[in-house]
CSV table of N, CA and C in Angstrom, one decimal:
chain,number,residue,atom,x,y,z
H,1,MET,N,-14.7,11.4,2.3
H,1,MET,CA,-14.4,11.7,1.6
H,1,MET,C,-14.0,13.5,1.9
H,2,ASP,N,-12.7,13.3,1.9
H,2,ASP,CA,-12.2,15.2,1.8
H,2,ASP,C,-12.2,15.4,0.3
H,3,SER,N,-11.9,16.1,0.0
H,3,SER,CA,-12.0,17.3,-1.3
H,3,SER,C,-11.9,18.6,-1.2
H,4,LYS,N,-10.8,19.1,-1.8
H,4,LYS,CA,-10.1,20.1,-1.9
H,4,LYS,C,-9.7,21.1,-2.9
H,5,ARG,N,-10.5,22.4,-3.2
H,5,ARG,CA,-9.8,23.2,-4.6
H,5,ARG,C,-8.7,23.6,-4.3
H,6,ILE,N,-7.9,23.5,-5.2
H,6,ILE,CA,-6.2,24.3,-4.9
H,6,ILE,C,-6.1,24.4,-6.8
H,7,LYS,N,-5.0,25.5,-5.9
H,7,LYS,CA,-4.7,26.6,-7.7
H,7,LYS,C,-3.0,25.7,-8.3
H,8,CYS,N,-3.2,25.4,-8.9
H,8,CYS,CA,-1.9,24.5,-9.7
H,8,CYS,C,-0.9,25.1,-9.9
H,9,PRO,N,0.0,25.2,-9.1
H,9,PRO,CA,1.8,26.2,-9.2
H,9,PRO,C,1.3,26.4,-10.7
H,10,LYS,N,1.7,25.6,-11.8
H,10,LYS,CA,2.4,25.8,-12.5
H,10,LYS,C,1.7,26.6,-13.8
H,11,CYS,N,0.4,26.6,-13.7
H,11,CYS,CA,-1.1,27.3,-14.7
H,11,CYS,C,-1.9,28.2,-13.9
H,12,GLN,N,-1.3,28.2,-12.9
H,12,GLN,CA,-2.9,28.8,-12.0
H,12,GLN,C,-4.2,28.6,-12.0
H,13,GLY,N,-4.1,27.7,-13.1
H,13,GLY,CA,-5.8,27.1,-13.0
H,13,GLY,C,-5.8,26.3,-11.4
H,14,MET,N,-7.9,26.8,-11.1
H,14,MET,CA,-8.4,25.9,-10.4
H,14,MET,C,-8.5,24.8,-10.5
H,15,LEU,N,-9.0,23.7,-9.6
H,15,LEU,CA,-9.6,22.2,-9.4
H,15,LEU,C,-9.5,21.8,-8.6
H,16,GLN,N,-10.3,21.0,-8.7
H,16,GLN,CA,-11.1,20.3,-7.5
H,16,GLN,C,-10.7,18.5,-7.6
H,17,VAL,N,-9.3,18.3,-6.2
H,17,VAL,CA,-9.2,17.2,-5.8
H,17,VAL,C,-9.7,16.5,-4.8
H,18,THR,N,-10.3,15.5,-5.2
H,18,THR,CA,-11.2,14.3,-4.4
H,18,THR,C,-10.4,13.5,-3.6
H,19,ASN,N,-10.8,12.9,-2.3
H,19,ASN,CA,-9.8,11.7,-1.3
H,19,ASN,C,-10.3,10.9,-1.4
H,20,SER,N,-10.9,10.4,-2.5
H,20,SER,CA,-12.5,9.5,-1.9
H,20,SER,C,-11.7,7.8,-1.3
H,21,LYS,N,-10.0,7.9,-0.7
H,21,LYS,CA,-9.5,6.7,-0.5
H,21,LYS,C,-8.9,6.8,1.2
H,22,GLN,N,-9.4,8.5,1.4
H,22,GLN,CA,-9.3,8.7,2.8
H,22,GLN,C,-7.1,8.8,2.9
H,23,GLN,N,-7.1,9.4,1.8
H,23,GLN,CA,-4.7,8.9,1.9
H,23,GLN,C,-4.0,10.5,1.9
H,24,PRO,N,-3.2,10.0,2.9
H,24,PRO,CA,-2.7,11.2,3.3
H,24,PRO,C,-2.0,12.4,2.1
H,25,VAL,N,-1.6,11.8,0.7
H,25,VAL,CA,-1.4,12.0,-0.3
H,25,VAL,C,-2.1,11.8,-1.1
H,26,VAL,N,-2.2,12.6,-2.3
H,26,VAL,CA,-3.0,11.9,-3.8
H,26,VAL,C,-2.4,12.7,-4.7
H,27,LEU,N,-1.8,12.2,-5.9
H,27,LEU,CA,-1.7,12.5,-7.0
H,27,LEU,C,-2.2,12.8,-8.2
H,28,VAL,N,-2.2,13.8,-8.8
H,28,VAL,CA,-3.3,14.2,-9.5
H,28,VAL,C,-2.7,15.0,-10.6
H,29,ALA,N,-3.2,15.8,-11.5
H,29,ALA,CA,-2.6,16.2,-12.9
H,29,ALA,C,-3.5,17.4,-13.3
H,30,CYS,N,-2.9,18.2,-13.4
H,30,CYS,CA,-3.6,19.5,-14.2
H,30,CYS,C,-4.1,19.4,-15.3
H,31,PRO,N,-5.8,19.6,-15.5
H,31,PRO,CA,-5.8,19.0,-16.6
H,31,PRO,C,-6.1,20.4,-17.6
H,32,LYS,N,-5.9,21.6,-17.3
H,32,LYS,CA,-5.4,22.4,-18.7
H,32,LYS,C,-3.9,22.3,-18.8
H,33,CYS,N,-2.5,22.0,-18.3
H,33,CYS,CA,-1.6,21.8,-18.6
H,33,CYS,C,-0.7,20.8,-18.4
H,34,GLY,N,-1.8,19.5,-17.8
H,34,GLY,CA,-1.1,18.6,-17.6
H,34,GLY,C,0.6,18.3,-16.4
H,35,VAL,N,0.4,19.4,-15.8
H,35,VAL,CA,1.8,19.1,-14.7
H,35,VAL,C,1.3,17.9,-13.5
H,36,LYS,N,1.8,17.2,-13.1
H,36,LYS,CA,1.9,16.4,-12.0
H,36,LYS,C,1.9,17.1,-11.1
H,37,MET,N,0.9,16.7,-9.5
H,37,MET,CA,1.2,17.3,-8.7
H,37,MET,C,0.6,17.0,-6.9
H,38,ARG,N,1.0,16.7,-5.8
H,38,ARG,CA,1.3,16.1,-4.6
H,38,ARG,C,0.1,17.1,-4.2
H,39,VAL,N,-0.7,16.1,-3.5
H,39,VAL,CA,-1.8,17.5,-3.0
H,39,VAL,C,-1.7,16.5,-1.2
H,40,LYS,N,-1.1,17.2,-0.7
H,40,LYS,CA,-1.5,16.5,1.0
H,40,LYS,C,-2.5,17.2,2.0
H,41,PHE,N,-3.4,15.8,2.4
H,41,PHE,CA,-4.5,16.2,2.7
H,41,PHE,C,-4.5,16.3,4.2
H,42,ASP,N,-3.2,15.8,4.7
H,42,ASP,CA,-3.3,16.3,6.1
H,42,ASP,C,-2.5,17.7,6.3
H,43,THR,N,-1.9,18.2,5.4
H,43,THR,CA,-0.6,19.1,6.0
H,43,THR,C,-1.5,20.2,5.0
H,44,GLY,N,-2.6,20.3,3.9
H,44,GLY,CA,-3.1,20.8,3.0
H,44,GLY,C,-1.8,21.2,2.0
H,45,GLU,N,-0.6,20.4,1.4
H,45,GLU,CA,0.4,21.3,0.9
H,45,GLU,C,-0.3,20.8,-0.5
H,46,THR,N,0.2,21.8,-1.6
H,46,THR,CA,0.5,21.1,-2.9
H,46,THR,C,1.9,21.1,-3.1
H,47,VAL,N,2.7,20.4,-4.1
H,47,VAL,CA,4.1,20.2,-4.3
H,47,VAL,C,4.1,19.2,-5.8
H,48,LEU,N,4.8,19.9,-6.8
H,48,LEU,CA,4.6,19.3,-7.8
H,48,LEU,C,5.6,18.0,-7.6
H,49,ALA,N,5.2,17.1,-8.4
H,49,ALA,CA,5.4,16.0,-8.1
H,49,ALA,C,6.7,15.7,-9.1
H,50,SER,N,7.8,14.4,-8.9
H,50,SER,CA,9.1,14.6,-9.8
H,50,SER,C,9.7,12.9,-9.5
H,51,ALA,N,10.1,12.8,-10.5
H,51,ALA,CA,10.6,11.5,-11.0
H,51,ALA,C,11.3,10.9,-9.5
H,52,SER,N,11.5,11.5,-8.5
H,52,SER,CA,12.4,11.2,-7.8
H,52,SER,C,11.5,11.3,-6.5
H,53,ASP,N,10.5,11.4,-6.8
H,53,ASP,CA,9.4,11.2,-5.2
H,53,ASP,C,8.8,10.3,-4.9
H,54,SER,N,9.4,9.4,-4.4
H,54,SER,CA,8.9,8.2,-3.9
H,54,SER,C,8.2,7.9,-3.6
H,55,GLN,N,7.6,8.6,-2.4
H,55,GLN,CA,6.1,8.2,-1.4
H,55,GLN,C,5.3,7.7,-2.5
H,56,ASP,N,5.0,8.9,-3.3
H,56,ASP,CA,3.6,8.6,-4.2
H,56,ASP,C,3.5,7.6,-5.0
H,57,LEU,N,4.9,6.6,-5.2
H,57,LEU,CA,5.2,5.7,-6.2
H,57,LEU,C,5.7,4.4,-5.8
H,58,ILE,N,5.4,4.3,-4.2
H,58,ILE,CA,5.8,3.1,-4.3
H,58,ILE,C,3.8,2.6,-4.3
H,59,GLY,N,3.2,2.6,-3.4
H,59,GLY,CA,2.0,2.2,-3.2
H,59,GLY,C,1.6,2.0,-2.0
H,60,CYS,N,0.5,1.4,-1.7
H,60,CYS,CA,-0.2,0.7,-0.5
H,60,CYS,C,-1.0,-0.6,-0.6
H,61,VAL,N,-1.2,-0.6,0.6
H,61,VAL,CA,-1.9,-1.9,0.9
H,61,VAL,C,-3.9,-2.0,1.2
H,62,ARG,N,-4.8,-2.6,0.3
H,62,ARG,CA,-6.1,-1.7,1.1
H,62,ARG,C,-6.2,-3.3,1.9
H,63,VAL,N,-7.2,-3.5,2.9
H,63,VAL,CA,-7.3,-4.4,4.0
H,63,VAL,C,-8.3,-3.9,4.9
H,64,ASN,N,-9.4,-4.4,4.1
H,64,ASN,CA,-10.8,-4.2,5.5
H,64,ASN,C,-11.0,-3.0,5.2
H,65,GLY,N,-11.2,-2.2,4.2
H,65,GLY,CA,-11.2,-0.8,4.3
H,65,GLY,C,-10.3,0.4,4.3
H,66,ARG,N,-9.4,-0.4,4.7
H,66,ARG,CA,-8.0,0.6,5.0
H,66,ARG,C,-7.1,0.3,4.2
H,67,VAL,N,-6.8,1.5,3.7
H,67,VAL,CA,-5.3,2.2,3.1
H,67,VAL,C,-4.0,2.3,3.7
H,68,ILE,N,-3.2,2.0,3.4
H,68,ILE,CA,-2.2,1.4,4.2
H,68,ILE,C,-0.5,1.7,3.5
H,69,PRO,N,-0.6,3.4,3.3
H,69,PRO,CA,0.9,3.5,3.0
H,69,PRO,C,2.3,2.0,3.1
H,70,LEU,N,3.0,1.8,2.0
H,70,LEU,CA,4.0,1.4,2.5
H,70,LEU,C,5.3,2.4,2.8
H,71,GLN,N,6.0,1.9,2.6
H,71,GLN,CA,7.6,2.8,3.1
H,71,GLN,C,8.9,1.5,2.1
H,72,GLU,N,9.1,2.4,1.6
H,72,GLU,CA,10.6,1.3,1.0
H,72,GLU,C,11.1,0.6,2.4
H,73,GLY,N,11.6,-0.5,2.0
H,73,GLY,CA,12.5,-1.6,3.0
H,73,GLY,C,11.2,-2.5,2.9
H,74,ARG,N,12.0,-3.3,4.2
H,74,ARG,CA,11.0,-4.1,4.7
H,74,ARG,C,9.1,-3.7,5.2
H,75,ASN,N,8.1,-4.3,5.4
H,75,ASN,CA,7.0,-4.1,5.5
H,75,ASN,C,6.9,-5.1,6.0
H,76,THR,N,6.0,-5.3,7.3
H,76,THR,CA,5.4,-6.9,7.9
H,76,THR,C,4.0,-6.6,8.0
H,77,ILE,N,3.0,-7.5,7.5
H,77,ILE,CA,2.0,-8.0,7.9
H,77,ILE,C,1.6,-8.7,9.2
H,78,GLY,N,0.7,-8.5,10.0
H,78,GLY,CA,0.3,-8.8,10.9
H,78,GLY,C,-1.3,-9.0,11.8
H,79,ARG,N,-2.0,-9.9,12.3
H,79,ARG,CA,-2.8,-9.5,12.7
H,79,ARG,C,-3.2,-8.5,14.3
H,80,LYS,N,-3.5,-7.8,14.6
H,80,LYS,CA,-3.5,-6.5,15.7
H,80,LYS,C,-3.7,-7.0,16.6
H,81,SER,N,-2.7,-7.1,17.8
H,81,SER,CA,-1.7,-7.6,19.5
H,81,SER,C,-1.3,-7.0,19.7
H,82,SER,N,-1.3,-7.2,21.1
H,82,SER,CA,-0.3,-6.0,21.9
H,82,SER,C,1.2,-6.9,21.6
H,83,SER,N,1.4,-8.1,21.5
H,83,SER,CA,2.2,-9.1,21.6
H,83,SER,C,2.6,-8.6,19.7
H,84,SER,N,2.0,-8.3,19.0
H,84,SER,CA,2.4,-7.9,17.6
H,84,SER,C,3.7,-7.5,17.2
H,85,GLU,N,4.5,-8.1,16.5
H,85,GLU,CA,5.9,-7.2,15.9
H,85,GLU,C,5.5,-6.4,14.8
H,86,ALA,N,4.6,-6.4,13.7
H,86,ALA,CA,4.2,-6.8,12.9
H,86,ALA,C,4.4,-4.5,12.3
H,87,THR,N,4.6,-4.2,11.1
H,87,THR,CA,4.3,-2.7,11.1
H,87,THR,C,3.4,-2.2,10.5
H,88,ILE,N,2.5,-3.4,9.5
H,88,ILE,CA,1.3,-3.2,10.2
H,88,ILE,C,0.5,-3.6,10.4
H,89,GLN,N,-0.6,-3.1,10.8
H,89,GLN,CA,-1.6,-4.4,12.1
H,89,GLN,C,-2.8,-3.9,12.0
H,90,ILE,N,-3.7,-5.6,11.4
H,90,ILE,CA,-4.7,-5.1,10.8
H,90,ILE,C,-5.5,-5.6,12.2
H,91,ASP,N,-6.6,-4.4,12.1
H,91,ASP,CA,-7.3,-5.2,13.1
H,91,ASP,C,-8.2,-6.1,12.9
H,92,THR,N,-8.5,-7.2,13.1
H,92,THR,CA,-9.6,-8.3,13.0
H,92,THR,C,-9.8,-9.1,13.7
H,93,ASP,N,-10.7,-10.7,14.0
H,93,ASP,CA,-11.1,-11.6,14.7
H,93,ASP,C,-10.2,-12.6,13.6
H,94,ASP,N,-9.7,-12.5,12.9
H,94,ASP,CA,-9.4,-13.4,11.9
H,94,ASP,C,-8.4,-14.1,12.7
H,95,LEU,N,-8.5,-15.6,13.1
H,95,LEU,CA,-7.7,-16.2,14.1
H,95,LEU,C,-6.3,-17.2,13.1
H,96,THR,N,-7.5,-17.0,11.6
H,96,THR,CA,-6.1,-17.9,10.7
H,96,THR,C,-5.0,-16.8,10.6
H,97,MET,N,-4.9,-15.8,10.7
H,97,MET,CA,-3.9,-14.6,10.2
H,97,MET,C,-2.7,-14.6,11.4
H,98,SER,N,-1.8,-14.8,11.4
H,98,SER,CA,-1.0,-14.2,12.8
H,98,SER,C,-0.2,-13.3,12.8
H,99,ARG,N,0.4,-13.3,14.4
H,99,ARG,CA,0.3,-11.9,14.2
H,99,ARG,C,1.6,-11.5,13.6
H,100,LEU,N,2.4,-12.0,12.8
H,100,LEU,CA,3.9,-11.9,12.0
H,100,LEU,C,3.5,-12.8,11.1
H,101,HIS,N,2.4,-12.1,9.7
H,101,HIS,CA,2.2,-13.4,8.5
H,101,HIS,C,2.9,-13.4,7.5
H,102,ALA,N,3.0,-11.8,7.0
H,102,ALA,CA,3.4,-11.5,5.6
H,102,ALA,C,4.5,-10.6,5.4
H,103,GLU,N,5.5,-10.5,4.9
H,103,GLU,CA,6.2,-9.4,4.6
H,103,GLU,C,6.2,-8.8,2.9
H,104,LEU,N,6.1,-7.0,3.2
H,104,LEU,CA,6.3,-7.1,1.8
H,104,LEU,C,7.4,-6.3,1.7
H,105,ASN,N,8.2,-6.5,1.0
H,105,ASN,CA,9.6,-5.9,0.5
H,105,ASN,C,9.3,-5.2,-0.5
H,106,VAL,N,9.7,-3.7,-0.4
H,106,VAL,CA,9.3,-2.5,-1.4
H,106,VAL,C,11.1,-1.8,-1.9
H,107,VAL,N,11.5,-2.6,-2.6
H,107,VAL,CA,12.5,-1.9,-3.6
H,107,VAL,C,12.9,-0.6,-4.7
H,108,ARG,N,13.4,-0.4,-4.8
H,108,ARG,CA,13.0,0.7,-5.4
H,108,ARG,C,14.6,0.2,-6.6
H,109,LEU,N,13.8,0.1,-7.9
H,109,LEU,CA,15.4,-0.3,-8.4
H,109,LEU,C,16.0,1.4,-9.0
H,110,LYS,N,17.4,0.9,-10.0
H,110,LYS,CA,18.1,2.1,-10.4
H,110,LYS,C,17.3,2.7,-11.4
H,111,SER,N,16.3,1.8,-12.4
H,111,SER,CA,15.5,2.6,-13.2
H,111,SER,C,14.6,3.6,-12.7
H,112,GLY,N,13.9,3.7,-11.3
H,112,GLY,CA,13.2,4.4,-10.6
H,112,GLY,C,12.4,3.4,-10.4
H,113,ARG,N,11.8,2.1,-10.9
H,113,ARG,CA,10.4,1.7,-10.9
H,113,ARG,C,10.9,0.9,-9.5
H,114,VAL,N,9.6,0.3,-9.2
H,114,VAL,CA,10.1,0.3,-7.7
H,114,VAL,C,8.9,-2.1,-7.6
H,115,LYS,N,9.8,-2.2,-7.0
H,115,LYS,CA,9.5,-3.9,-7.1
H,115,LYS,C,9.0,-4.2,-5.6
H,116,VAL,N,7.8,-4.6,-6.2
H,116,VAL,CA,7.2,-5.6,-4.5
H,116,VAL,C,7.2,-6.6,-4.2
H,117,VAL,N,7.7,-6.9,-3.0
H,117,VAL,CA,8.2,-9.0,-3.0
H,117,VAL,C,7.1,-9.0,-1.9
H,118,LEU,N,6.2,-10.2,-2.3
H,118,LEU,CA,5.6,-10.4,-1.1
H,118,LEU,C,6.3,-12.2,-1.2
H,119,GLY,N,6.0,-12.0,0.9
H,119,GLY,CA,6.7,-13.1,1.4
H,119,GLY,C,6.0,-13.8,2.6
H,120,ASP,N,6.1,-15.2,2.9
H,120,ASP,CA,5.3,-15.7,4.2
H,120,ASP,C,6.4,-15.6,5.3
H,121,LEU,N,6.1,-14.9,6.3
H,121,LEU,CA,6.6,-15.5,7.7
H,121,LEU,C,6.4,-15.7,9.1
H,122,ARG,N,5.0,-16.8,8.8
H,122,ARG,CA,3.9,-17.9,9.1
H,122,ARG,C,5.0,-18.4,10.2
H,123,GLN,N,4.6,-19.4,10.7
H,123,GLN,CA,5.3,-20.1,11.6
H,123,GLN,C,5.0,-21.9,11.4
H,124,PRO,N,5.6,-22.4,10.6
H,124,PRO,CA,4.6,-23.7,10.1
H,124,PRO,C,4.2,-24.1,11.0
H,125,GLU,N,5.1,-24.6,11.8
H,125,GLU,CA,4.5,-25.0,13.5
H,125,GLU,C,3.2,-24.9,14.1
H,126,LYS,N,2.5,-23.9,13.6
H,126,LYS,CA,1.4,-23.1,14.0
H,126,LYS,C,0.7,-23.5,13.0
H,127,ALA,N,-0.6,-24.9,13.2
H,127,ALA,CA,-1.9,-25.5,12.6
H,127,ALA,C,-2.5,-24.2,12.0
H,128,ALA,N,-3.1,-23.7,13.0
H,128,ALA,CA,-4.2,-22.9,12.6
H,128,ALA,C,-4.1,-21.7,11.6
H,129,GLN,N,-2.3,-21.0,11.2
H,129,GLN,CA,-2.3,-20.2,10.6
H,129,GLN,C,-2.5,-20.4,9.2
H,130,LYS,N,-3.6,-20.3,8.2
H,130,LYS,CA,-3.4,-20.5,6.9
H,130,LYS,C,-1.9,-19.6,5.9
H,131,PRO,N,-1.8,-20.6,5.2
H,131,PRO,CA,-0.6,-19.8,4.4
H,131,PRO,C,-1.4,-19.0,3.2
H,132,ILE,N,-0.4,-17.4,3.3
H,132,ILE,CA,-0.5,-16.6,2.2
H,132,ILE,C,-0.9,-17.6,0.5
H,133,VAL,N,-1.9,-16.9,0.1
H,133,VAL,CA,-2.8,-17.7,-1.1
H,133,VAL,C,-2.9,-15.8,-2.1
H,134,HIS,N,-2.2,-16.4,-3.3
H,134,HIS,CA,-1.9,-15.8,-4.5
H,134,HIS,C,-2.6,-16.1,-5.3
H,135,GLU,N,-3.4,-15.5,-6.4
H,135,GLU,CA,-4.0,-16.4,-7.6
H,135,GLU,C,-3.8,-17.8,-8.1
H,136,ASP,N,-4.7,-18.5,-6.7
H,136,ASP,CA,-4.9,-19.9,-6.6
H,136,ASP,C,-3.7,-20.5,-6.0
H,137,ILE,N,-2.5,-19.7,-5.8
H,137,ILE,CA,-1.3,-20.7,-5.4
H,137,ILE,C,-1.1,-20.3,-3.8
H,138,SER,N,-0.7,-20.8,-3.5
H,138,SER,CA,-0.5,-21.3,-1.4
H,138,SER,C,0.8,-20.9,-1.6
H,139,LEU,N,1.3,-20.3,-1.3
H,139,LEU,CA,2.9,-20.0,-0.9
H,139,LEU,C,3.1,-20.8,0.4
H,140,ASP,N,4.5,-21.0,0.4
H,140,ASP,CA,5.0,-22.0,1.5
H,140,ASP,C,5.8,-20.7,1.9
H,141,VAL,N,6.3,-21.1,3.5
H,141,VAL,CA,7.5,-19.8,4.0
H,141,VAL,C,8.7,-19.1,3.5
H,142,GLU,N,9.0,-20.1,2.7
H,142,GLU,CA,10.3,-20.1,1.8
H,142,GLU,C,10.0,-19.2,0.5
H,143,ASP,N,8.8,-19.1,0.3
H,143,ASP,CA,8.3,-18.4,-1.0
H,143,ASP,C,8.2,-17.2,-1.5
H,144,ARG,N,8.3,-16.6,-2.0
H,144,ARG,CA,8.8,-15.1,-2.7
H,144,ARG,C,7.9,-14.8,-3.8
H,145,ILE,N,7.1,-13.7,-3.7
H,145,ILE,CA,6.2,-13.7,-5.0
H,145,ILE,C,6.4,-12.3,-5.3
H,146,ASP,N,6.6,-11.5,-6.9
H,146,ASP,CA,6.4,-10.2,-7.0
H,146,ASP,C,5.5,-9.9,-7.4
H,147,LEU,N,4.6,-8.9,-6.5
H,147,LEU,CA,3.1,-8.4,-6.8
H,147,LEU,C,3.6,-7.4,-8.0
H,148,CYS,N,2.0,-7.3,-8.9
H,148,CYS,CA,1.9,-6.1,-9.6
H,148,CYS,C,0.3,-5.2,-8.9
H,149,PRO,N,0.8,-3.8,-10.0
H,149,PRO,CA,-0.7,-2.9,-9.2
H,149,PRO,C,-1.6,-3.9,-9.2
H,150,GLY,N,-2.7,-3.5,-8.2
H,150,GLY,CA,-4.1,-4.5,-9.1
H,150,GLY,C,-3.6,-6.0,-8.0
H,151,ASP,N,-3.1,-7.1,-7.6
H,151,ASP,CA,-3.0,-7.8,-7.2
H,151,ASP,C,-3.6,-7.9,-5.6
H,152,ILE,N,-4.0,-9.4,-5.9
H,152,ILE,CA,-5.2,-9.6,-4.5
H,152,ILE,C,-4.1,-10.6,-3.7
H,153,PHE,N,-4.3,-10.4,-3.0
H,153,PHE,CA,-3.5,-12.1,-1.4
H,153,PHE,C,-4.6,-12.1,-0.6
H,154,ILE,N,-4.2,-13.4,0.2
H,154,ILE,CA,-4.8,-13.8,1.3
H,154,ILE,C,-4.0,-13.8,2.2
H,155,LEU,N,-4.1,-13.0,3.3
H,155,LEU,CA,-3.9,-13.8,4.6
H,155,LEU,C,-4.6,-14.1,5.4
H,156,GLY,N,-4.8,-15.7,5.8
H,156,GLY,CA,-5.5,-15.8,6.6
H,156,GLY,C,-6.7,-16.2,6.2
H,157,ASN,N,-8.1,-15.5,6.5
H,157,ASN,CA,-9.2,-15.9,5.7
H,157,ASN,C,-9.3,-14.1,5.2
H,158,THR,N,-8.4,-12.9,5.2
H,158,THR,CA,-8.3,-12.0,5.2
H,158,THR,C,-7.9,-11.4,3.3
H,159,ARG,N,-8.4,-10.6,2.9
H,159,ARG,CA,-8.1,-10.4,1.3
H,159,ARG,C,-7.7,-9.0,1.4
H,160,ALA,N,-6.6,-8.8,0.9
H,160,ALA,CA,-5.3,-7.9,1.0
H,160,ALA,C,-5.5,-7.4,-0.6
H,161,LYS,N,-5.1,-6.3,-0.9
H,161,LYS,CA,-5.2,-5.4,-2.2
H,161,LYS,C,-4.1,-5.0,-2.4
H,162,TYR,N,-3.1,-5.4,-3.4
H,162,TYR,CA,-1.5,-4.0,-3.9
H,162,TYR,C,-1.8,-3.2,-4.9
H,163,MET,N,-2.1,-1.7,-4.0
H,163,MET,CA,-2.2,-0.9,-5.4
H,163,MET,C,-1.4,0.6,-5.0
H,164,ILE,N,-1.0,1.0,-5.8
H,164,ILE,CA,-0.7,2.1,-6.4
H,164,ILE,C,-1.1,3.7,-6.7
H,165,GLU,N,-1.0,4.6,-6.0
H,165,GLU,CA,-2.0,5.5,-6.3
H,165,GLU,C,-1.7,6.0,-7.9
H,166,SER,N,-3.1,6.4,-8.8
H,166,SER,CA,-3.4,6.5,-9.3
H,166,SER,C,-3.6,8.7,-9.7
H,167,VAL,N,-2.8,8.8,-10.9
H,167,VAL,CA,-2.6,10.0,-11.1
H,167,VAL,C,-4.3,10.2,-11.7
H,168,ASN,N,-5.3,11.0,-10.9
H,168,ASN,CA,-6.3,11.6,-11.6
H,168,ASN,C,-6.8,12.9,-12.4
H,169,SER,N,-7.0,12.5,-14.0
H,169,SER,CA,-6.6,13.6,-15.1
H,169,SER,C,-8.2,14.3,-14.7
């Protein structure tokens, strides 16, 4: 767990920022003036956040204790393998998860809101691959479902959770 003291760029007050989820960027709010800012733990940079700052508002997926940030566009998820084409490769020995199991399409709407759509990419002829399960509903290969922050979905026998970084005050 990383932690650092930073100076608020607006009121110059000092605050302690804790990165308990080991994320490259943490969104925080100054307790004195309320200004929101991004703290980059990989570079140490502190930047004021704005509504157009898309990277902090898209969210991430938590799988097997690992937090994986999402990118706008198509994010594919699968079991890690030298032949996997997934953009997010999960290091697991869960053979019920295919090397290209699911996709998360992240779209920024005109309103600025982010929409995340979960889809199944399994090959139906491979019987060992289990369907994606979301809220006790098994998705078929053509099915798509909108995710909300906090939603849990199961890839094979592996649980994943869609999350958005929260603002710490």
